[in-house]
Short mmCIF file of C-alpha atoms in Angstrom, two decimals:
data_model
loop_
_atom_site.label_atom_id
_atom_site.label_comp_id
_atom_site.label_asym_id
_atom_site.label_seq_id
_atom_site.Cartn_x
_atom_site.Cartn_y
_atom_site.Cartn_z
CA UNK F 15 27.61 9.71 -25.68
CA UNK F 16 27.87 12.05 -22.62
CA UNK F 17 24.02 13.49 -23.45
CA UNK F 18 22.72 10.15 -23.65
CA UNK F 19 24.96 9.04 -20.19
CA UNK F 20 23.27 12.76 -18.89
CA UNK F 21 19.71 11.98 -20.08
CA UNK F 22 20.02 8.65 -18.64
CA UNK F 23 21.00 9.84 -15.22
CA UNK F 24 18.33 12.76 -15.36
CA UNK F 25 15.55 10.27 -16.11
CA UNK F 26 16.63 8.25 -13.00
CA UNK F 27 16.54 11.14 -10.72
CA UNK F 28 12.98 11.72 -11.98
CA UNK F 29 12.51 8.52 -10.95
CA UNK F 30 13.50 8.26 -7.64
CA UNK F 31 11.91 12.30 -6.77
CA UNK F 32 8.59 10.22 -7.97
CA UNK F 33 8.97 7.25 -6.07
CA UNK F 34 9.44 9.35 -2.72
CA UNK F 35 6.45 11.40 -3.23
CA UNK F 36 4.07 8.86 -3.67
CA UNK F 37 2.29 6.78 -0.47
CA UNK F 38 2.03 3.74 -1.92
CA UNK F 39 4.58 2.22 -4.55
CA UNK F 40 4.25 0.19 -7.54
CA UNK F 41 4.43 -2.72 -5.36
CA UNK F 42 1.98 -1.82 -2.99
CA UNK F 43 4.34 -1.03 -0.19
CA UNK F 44 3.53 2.01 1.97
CA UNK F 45 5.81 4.61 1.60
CA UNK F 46 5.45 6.54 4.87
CA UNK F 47 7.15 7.56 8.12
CA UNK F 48 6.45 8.26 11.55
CA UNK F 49 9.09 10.92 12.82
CA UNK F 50 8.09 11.37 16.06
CA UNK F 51 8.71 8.76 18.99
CA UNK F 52 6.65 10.40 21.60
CA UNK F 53 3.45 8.57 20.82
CA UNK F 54 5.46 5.48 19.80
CA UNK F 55 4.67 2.85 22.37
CA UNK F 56 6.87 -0.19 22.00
CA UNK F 57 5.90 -2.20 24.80
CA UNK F 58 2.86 -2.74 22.22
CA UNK F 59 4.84 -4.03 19.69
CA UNK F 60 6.28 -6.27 22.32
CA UNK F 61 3.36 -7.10 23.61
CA UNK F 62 1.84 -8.39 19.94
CA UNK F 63 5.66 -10.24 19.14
CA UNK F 64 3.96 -13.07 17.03
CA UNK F 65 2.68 -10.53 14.73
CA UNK F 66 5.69 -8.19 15.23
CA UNK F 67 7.91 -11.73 14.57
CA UNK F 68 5.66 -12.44 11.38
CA UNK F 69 6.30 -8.46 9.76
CA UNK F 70 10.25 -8.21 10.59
CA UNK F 71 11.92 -9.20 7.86
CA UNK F 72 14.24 -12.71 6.55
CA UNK F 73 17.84 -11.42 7.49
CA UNK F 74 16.36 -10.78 11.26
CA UNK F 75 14.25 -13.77 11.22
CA UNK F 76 17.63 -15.70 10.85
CA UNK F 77 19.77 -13.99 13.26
CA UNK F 78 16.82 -14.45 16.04
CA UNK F 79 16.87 -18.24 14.93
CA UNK F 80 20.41 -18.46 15.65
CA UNK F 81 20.38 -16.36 18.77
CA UNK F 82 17.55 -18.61 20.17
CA UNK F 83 19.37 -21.88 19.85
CA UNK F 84 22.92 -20.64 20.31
CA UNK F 85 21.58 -18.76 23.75
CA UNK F 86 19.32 -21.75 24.83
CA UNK F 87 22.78 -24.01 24.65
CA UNK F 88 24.68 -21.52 26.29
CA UNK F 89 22.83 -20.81 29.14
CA UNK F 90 22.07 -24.45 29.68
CA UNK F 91 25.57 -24.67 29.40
CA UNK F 92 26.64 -23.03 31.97
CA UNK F 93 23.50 -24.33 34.27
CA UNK F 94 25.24 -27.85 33.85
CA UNK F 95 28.73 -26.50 34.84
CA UNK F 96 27.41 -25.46 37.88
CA UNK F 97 25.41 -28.44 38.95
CA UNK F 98 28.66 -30.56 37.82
CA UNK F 99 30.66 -28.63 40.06
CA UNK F 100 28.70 -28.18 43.36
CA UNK F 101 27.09 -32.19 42.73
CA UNK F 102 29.78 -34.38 40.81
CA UNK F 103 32.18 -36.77 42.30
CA UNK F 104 34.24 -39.24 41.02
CA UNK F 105 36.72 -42.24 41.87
CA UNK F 106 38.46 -41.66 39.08
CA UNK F 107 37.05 -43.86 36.16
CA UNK F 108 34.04 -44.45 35.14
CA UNK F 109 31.48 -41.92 32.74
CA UNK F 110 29.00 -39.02 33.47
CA UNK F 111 25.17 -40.41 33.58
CA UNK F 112 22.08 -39.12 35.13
CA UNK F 113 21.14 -41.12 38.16
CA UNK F 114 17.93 -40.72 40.58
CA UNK F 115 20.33 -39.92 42.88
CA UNK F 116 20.35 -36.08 41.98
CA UNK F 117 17.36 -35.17 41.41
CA UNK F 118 18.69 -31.50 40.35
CA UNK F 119 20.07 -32.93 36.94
CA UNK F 120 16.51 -34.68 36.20
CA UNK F 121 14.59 -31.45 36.31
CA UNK F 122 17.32 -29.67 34.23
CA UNK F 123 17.27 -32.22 31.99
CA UNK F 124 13.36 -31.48 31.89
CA UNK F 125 13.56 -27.96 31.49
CA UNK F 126 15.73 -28.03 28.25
CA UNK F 127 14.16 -30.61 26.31
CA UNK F 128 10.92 -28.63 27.11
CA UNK F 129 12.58 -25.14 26.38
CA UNK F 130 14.15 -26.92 22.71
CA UNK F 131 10.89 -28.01 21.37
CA UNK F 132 9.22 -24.36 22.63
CA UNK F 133 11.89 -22.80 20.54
CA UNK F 134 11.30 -25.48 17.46
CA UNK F 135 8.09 -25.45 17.67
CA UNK F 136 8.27 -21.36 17.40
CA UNK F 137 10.72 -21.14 14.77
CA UNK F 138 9.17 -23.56 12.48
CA UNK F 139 5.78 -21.70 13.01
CA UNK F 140 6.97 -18.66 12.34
CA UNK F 141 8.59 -19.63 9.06
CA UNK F 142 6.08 -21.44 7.85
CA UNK F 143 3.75 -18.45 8.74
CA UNK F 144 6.19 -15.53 7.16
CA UNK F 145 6.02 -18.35 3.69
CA UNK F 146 2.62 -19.03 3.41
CA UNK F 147 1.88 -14.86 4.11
CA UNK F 148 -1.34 -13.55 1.96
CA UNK F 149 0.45 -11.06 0.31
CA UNK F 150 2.52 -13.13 -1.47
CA UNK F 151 -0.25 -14.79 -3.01
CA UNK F 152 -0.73 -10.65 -4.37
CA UNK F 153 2.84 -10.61 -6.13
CA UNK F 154 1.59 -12.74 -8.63
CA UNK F 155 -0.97 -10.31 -9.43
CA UNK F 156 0.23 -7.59 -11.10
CA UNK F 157 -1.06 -4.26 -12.84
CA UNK F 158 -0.39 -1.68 -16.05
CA UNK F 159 2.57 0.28 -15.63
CA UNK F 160 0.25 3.42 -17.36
CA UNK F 161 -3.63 4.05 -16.83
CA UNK F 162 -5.38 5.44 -20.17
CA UNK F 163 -8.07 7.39 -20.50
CA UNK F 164 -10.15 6.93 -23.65
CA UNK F 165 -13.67 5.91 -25.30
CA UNK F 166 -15.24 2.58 -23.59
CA UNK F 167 -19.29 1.14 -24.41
CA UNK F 168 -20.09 5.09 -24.98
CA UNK F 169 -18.70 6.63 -22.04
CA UNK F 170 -15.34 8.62 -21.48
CA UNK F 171 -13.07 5.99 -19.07
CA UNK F 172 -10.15 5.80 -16.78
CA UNK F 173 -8.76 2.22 -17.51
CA UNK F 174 -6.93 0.41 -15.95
CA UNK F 175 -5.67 -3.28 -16.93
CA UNK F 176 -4.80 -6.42 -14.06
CA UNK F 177 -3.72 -9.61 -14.84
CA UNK F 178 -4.04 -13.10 -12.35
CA UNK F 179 -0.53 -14.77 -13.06
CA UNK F 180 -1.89 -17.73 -11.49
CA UNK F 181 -4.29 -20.37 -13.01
CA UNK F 182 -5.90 -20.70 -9.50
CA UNK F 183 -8.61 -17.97 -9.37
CA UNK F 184 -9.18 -15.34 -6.54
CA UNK F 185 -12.78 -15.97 -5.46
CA UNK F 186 -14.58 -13.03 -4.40
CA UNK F 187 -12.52 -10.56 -5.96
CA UNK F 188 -13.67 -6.83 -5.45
CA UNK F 189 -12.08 -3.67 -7.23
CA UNK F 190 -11.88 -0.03 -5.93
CA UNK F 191 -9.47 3.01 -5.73
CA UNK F 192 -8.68 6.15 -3.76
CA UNK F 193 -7.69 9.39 -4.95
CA UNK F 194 -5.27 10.95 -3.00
CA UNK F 195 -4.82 14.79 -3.05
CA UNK F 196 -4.62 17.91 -1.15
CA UNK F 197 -7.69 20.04 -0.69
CA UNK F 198 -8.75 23.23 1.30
CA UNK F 199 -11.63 23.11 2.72
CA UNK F 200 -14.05 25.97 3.03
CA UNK F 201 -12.93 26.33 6.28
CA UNK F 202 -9.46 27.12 5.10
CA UNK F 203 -7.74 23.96 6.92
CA UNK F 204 -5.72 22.11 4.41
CA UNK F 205 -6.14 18.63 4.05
CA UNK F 206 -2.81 16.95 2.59
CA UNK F 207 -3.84 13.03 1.90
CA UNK F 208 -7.55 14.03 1.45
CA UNK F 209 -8.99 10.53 -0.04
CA UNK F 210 -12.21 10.36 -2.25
CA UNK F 211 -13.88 7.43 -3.75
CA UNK F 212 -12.97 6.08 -7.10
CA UNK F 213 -15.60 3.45 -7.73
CA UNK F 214 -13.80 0.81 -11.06
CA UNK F 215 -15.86 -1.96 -12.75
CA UNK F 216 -15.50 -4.35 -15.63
CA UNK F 217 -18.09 -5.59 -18.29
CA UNK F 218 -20.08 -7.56 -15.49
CA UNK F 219 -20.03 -5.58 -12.77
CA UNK F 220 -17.01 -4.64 -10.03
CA UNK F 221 -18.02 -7.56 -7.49
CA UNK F 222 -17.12 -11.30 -8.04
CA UNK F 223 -14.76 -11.06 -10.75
CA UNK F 224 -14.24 -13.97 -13.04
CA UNK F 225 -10.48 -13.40 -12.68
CA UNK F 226 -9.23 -16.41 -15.02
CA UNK F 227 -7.62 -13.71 -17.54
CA UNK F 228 -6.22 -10.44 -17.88
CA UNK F 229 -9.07 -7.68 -17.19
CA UNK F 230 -9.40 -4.64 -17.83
CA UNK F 231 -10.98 -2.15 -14.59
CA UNK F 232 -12.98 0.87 -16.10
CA UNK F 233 -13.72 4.50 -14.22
CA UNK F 234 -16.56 6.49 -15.78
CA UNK F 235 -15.77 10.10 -16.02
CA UNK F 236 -19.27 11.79 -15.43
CA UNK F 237 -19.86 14.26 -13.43
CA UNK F 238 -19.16 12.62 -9.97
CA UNK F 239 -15.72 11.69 -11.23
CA UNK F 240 -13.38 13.82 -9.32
CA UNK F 241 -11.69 13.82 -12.88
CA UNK F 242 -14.79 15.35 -14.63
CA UNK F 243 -12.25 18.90 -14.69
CA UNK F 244 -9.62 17.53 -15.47
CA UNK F 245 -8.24 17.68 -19.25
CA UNK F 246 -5.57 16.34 -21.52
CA UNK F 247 -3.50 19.74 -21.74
CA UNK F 248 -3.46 20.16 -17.42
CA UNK F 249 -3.54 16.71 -16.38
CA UNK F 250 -0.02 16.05 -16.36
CA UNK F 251 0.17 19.07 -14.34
CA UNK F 252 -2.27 17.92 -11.22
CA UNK F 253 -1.05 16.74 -8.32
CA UNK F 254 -2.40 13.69 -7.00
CA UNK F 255 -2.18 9.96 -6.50
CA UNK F 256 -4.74 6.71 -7.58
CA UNK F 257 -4.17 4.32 -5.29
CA UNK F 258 -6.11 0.95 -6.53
CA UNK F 259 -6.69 -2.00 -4.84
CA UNK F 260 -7.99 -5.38 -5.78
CA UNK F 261 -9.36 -7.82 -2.68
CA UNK F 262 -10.24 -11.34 -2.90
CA UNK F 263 -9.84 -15.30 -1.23
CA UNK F 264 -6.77 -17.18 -2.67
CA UNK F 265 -8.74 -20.26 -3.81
CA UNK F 266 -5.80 -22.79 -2.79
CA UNK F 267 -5.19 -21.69 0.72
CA UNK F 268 -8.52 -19.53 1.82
CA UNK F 269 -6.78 -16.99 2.73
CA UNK F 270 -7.62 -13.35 2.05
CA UNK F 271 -5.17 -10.74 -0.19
CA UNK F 272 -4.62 -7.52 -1.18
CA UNK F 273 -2.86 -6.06 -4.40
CA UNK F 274 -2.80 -2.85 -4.57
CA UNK F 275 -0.40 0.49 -6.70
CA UNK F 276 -0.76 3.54 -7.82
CA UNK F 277 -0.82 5.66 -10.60
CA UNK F 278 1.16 9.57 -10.71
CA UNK F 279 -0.70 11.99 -13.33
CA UNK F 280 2.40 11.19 -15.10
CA UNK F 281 1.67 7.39 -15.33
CA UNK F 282 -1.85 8.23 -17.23
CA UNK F 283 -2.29 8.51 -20.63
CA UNK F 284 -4.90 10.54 -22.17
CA UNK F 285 -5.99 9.27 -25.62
CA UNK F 286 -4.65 5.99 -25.52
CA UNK F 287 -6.30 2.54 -25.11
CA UNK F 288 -4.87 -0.81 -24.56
CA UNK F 289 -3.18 -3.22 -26.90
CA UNK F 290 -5.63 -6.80 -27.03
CA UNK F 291 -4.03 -9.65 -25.06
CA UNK F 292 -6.36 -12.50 -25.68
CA UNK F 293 -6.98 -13.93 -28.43
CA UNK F 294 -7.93 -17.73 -29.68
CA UNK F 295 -5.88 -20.53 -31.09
CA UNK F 296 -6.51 -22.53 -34.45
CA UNK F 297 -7.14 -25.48 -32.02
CA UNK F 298 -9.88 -23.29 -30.12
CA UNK F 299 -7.64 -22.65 -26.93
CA UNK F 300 -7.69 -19.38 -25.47
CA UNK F 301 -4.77 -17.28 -25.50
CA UNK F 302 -2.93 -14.72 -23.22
CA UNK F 303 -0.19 -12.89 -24.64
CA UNK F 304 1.48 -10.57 -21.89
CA UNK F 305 3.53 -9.11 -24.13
CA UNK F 306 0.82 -6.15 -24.94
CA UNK F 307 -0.43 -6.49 -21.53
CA UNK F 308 1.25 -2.84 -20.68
CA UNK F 309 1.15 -1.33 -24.41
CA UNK F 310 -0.78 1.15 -25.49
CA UNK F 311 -1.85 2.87 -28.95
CA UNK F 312 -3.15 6.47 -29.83
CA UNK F 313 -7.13 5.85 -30.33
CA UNK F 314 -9.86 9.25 -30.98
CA UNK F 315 -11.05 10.54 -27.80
CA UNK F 316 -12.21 13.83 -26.29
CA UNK F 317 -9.87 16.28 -24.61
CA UNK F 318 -12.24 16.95 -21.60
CA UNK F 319 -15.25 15.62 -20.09
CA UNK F 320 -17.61 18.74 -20.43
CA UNK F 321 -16.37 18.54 -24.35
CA UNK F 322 -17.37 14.88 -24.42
CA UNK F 323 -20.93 15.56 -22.54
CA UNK F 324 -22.17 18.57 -24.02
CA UNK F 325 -21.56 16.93 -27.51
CA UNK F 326 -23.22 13.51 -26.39
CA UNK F 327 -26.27 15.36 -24.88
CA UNK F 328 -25.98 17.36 -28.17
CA UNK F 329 -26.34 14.32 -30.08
CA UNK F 330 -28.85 13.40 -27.73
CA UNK F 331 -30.75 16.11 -28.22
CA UNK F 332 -31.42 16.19 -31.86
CA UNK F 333 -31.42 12.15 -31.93
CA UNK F 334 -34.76 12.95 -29.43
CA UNK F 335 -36.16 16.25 -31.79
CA UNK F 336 -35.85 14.03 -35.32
CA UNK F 337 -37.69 10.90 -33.23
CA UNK F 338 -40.29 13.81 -32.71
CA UNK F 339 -40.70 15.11 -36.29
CA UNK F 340 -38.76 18.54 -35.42
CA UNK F 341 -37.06 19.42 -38.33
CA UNK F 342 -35.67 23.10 -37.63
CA UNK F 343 -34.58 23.83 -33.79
CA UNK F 344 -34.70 27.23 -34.29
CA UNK F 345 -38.70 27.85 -34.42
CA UNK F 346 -40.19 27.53 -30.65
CA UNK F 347 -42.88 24.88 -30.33
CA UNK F 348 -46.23 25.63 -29.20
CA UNK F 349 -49.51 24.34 -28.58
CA UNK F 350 -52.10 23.48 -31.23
CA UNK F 351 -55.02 25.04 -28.99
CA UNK F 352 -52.82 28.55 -28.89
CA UNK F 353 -52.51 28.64 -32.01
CA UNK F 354 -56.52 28.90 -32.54
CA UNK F 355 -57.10 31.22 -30.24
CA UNK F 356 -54.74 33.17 -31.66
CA UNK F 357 -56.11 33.26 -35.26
CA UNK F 358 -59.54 33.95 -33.74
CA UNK F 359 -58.23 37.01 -31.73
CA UNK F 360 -56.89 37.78 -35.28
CA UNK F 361 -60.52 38.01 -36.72
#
């Protein structure tokens, strides 16, 4: 009981050390931090408030709606207590009413309806704005916990598998990733979020995705893969980050979104492929089970690159020789004319 109470707590410490180390999170939050304040302007930010409004988050959004109303009524408040006082008189009976006989009250009056629909008006607009944000719409999209790398239409492949929980499509979708890392240049500076491109596709293409269904987003590993030297045995040992992102038009509110995560060398699995998720009904429907949609299964696949492409250009190779009648690649081939005028040299 205490090892499995100790494992249990070791696993989530390994869990949160990940989570700080990476820049962007499962999520698709970015996981960074600005510790200095001198180039921090915040007049900007004050500057841009409907944006700065839009970003902050619910429990401030509140208090500001409270503070607006609850300030607006009592410094209006305290404007009527003072007009009362210097403007009021009385016989004794009779109510309070405005009259065109103080002008002063009439404007006031003015000023705070005006100044209560401002502040409706720009509470309602920001709620509705913080609801209907785009990157909600991308928390309904949602990606593999694990990347595998394995075998795909002849080619070794970093896959990756996204899913649409929505029925409404994403029109326009487009697919790419960054690899995140820390290089050296030649120079000897040291780079520490160096990105290079990581360029995904599916079985028609990577632009204008037919994103009805759970997909899966393929990475060929040739030589312009920046994991063409990478292998099974030291990949887990790399240091690095995938960020991938996914970009399209929600199709019921035309706005544009982003989902986006990221993948540790821990969170890819060499060897492995994905479970099937759709599949078709005795009626003829199609079928999504999400169930497999993050489970994987050992399948035959190369430990490197190099391994896998010297053996297919191998197999290319003598595929090519037997098309050309060479049985034995040991002998040389030469031309039929040198070969005569070497027998006739001969007599």
């Amino acid at each position: 009981m205490f090892q499995f109470i100790q494992k249990k707590i070791h696993n989530h410490l390994v869990e949160r050390k990940i989570s700080r180390t990476r820049l962007v999170t499962k999520d698709g939050h970015c996981n960074i931090k600005f510790g200095t304040t001198e180039y921090q302007n915040h007049f900007a930010f004050l500057m841009d408030f409907w944006t700065t409004f839009v970003e902050i988050r619910w429990c401030f959004v509140i208090v500001l709606f409270v503070a607006a109303f609850t300030g607006s009524w009592f410094i209006f408040g305290l404007l009527w207590y003072s007009l009362a006082k210097k403007t009021q008189t009385t016989i004794g009976y009779g109510g309070r009413a405005l009259t065109g006989h103080c002008p002063g009250t009439v404007a006031l009056l003015i000023i705070q309806s005006l100044m209560g629909a401002i502040i409706n008006c720009f509470m309602c607009g920001l709620i509705l704005a913080k609801i209907s944000l785009p990157k909600r719409r991308a928390k309904t999209v949602t990606f593999s916990e694990t990347a595998v790398v394995s075998l795909w239409n002849g080619n070794l492949c970093l896959q990756i598998r996204v899913a649409n929980l929505r029925k409404t499509l994403l029109i326009g979708s487009q697919i790419y990733g960054k690899l995140l890392r820390t290089t050296i240049t030649p120079e000897g500076d040291t780079i520490i979020l160096d990105q290079v491109n990581v360029d995904f596709s599916v079985d028609a293409g990577k632009d204008n995705l037919f994103f009805v269904c759970p997909i899966t987003l393929y990475h060929v590993i040739d030589k312009s893969s920046p994991f063409s030297e990478m292998c099974a045995d030291v990949l887990q040992k790399q240091d690095f980050e995938l960020v991938v992102f996914l970009e399209g038009t929600a199709e019921s509110t035309s706005l544009s979104c982003q989902a986006r995560t990221s993948y540790l060398p821990q969170e890819i699995q060499w060897g492995y492929g994905f479970l099937p998720v759709i599949s078709r009904t005795k009626a003829g429907k199609y079928r999504v089970d999400l169930s497999n949609f993050c489970k994987t299964e050992p399948v035959v696949t190369p430990q490197c690159a190099c391994c896998f492409q010297n053996k297919h250009n191998m197999e290319l190779i003598l595929h090519q020789h037997t098309c050309e009648g060479i049985d034995n690649l040991g002998f040389d081939v030469i031309d039929l004319q040198d070969s005569v005028d070497i027998n006739e040299k001969g007599d």
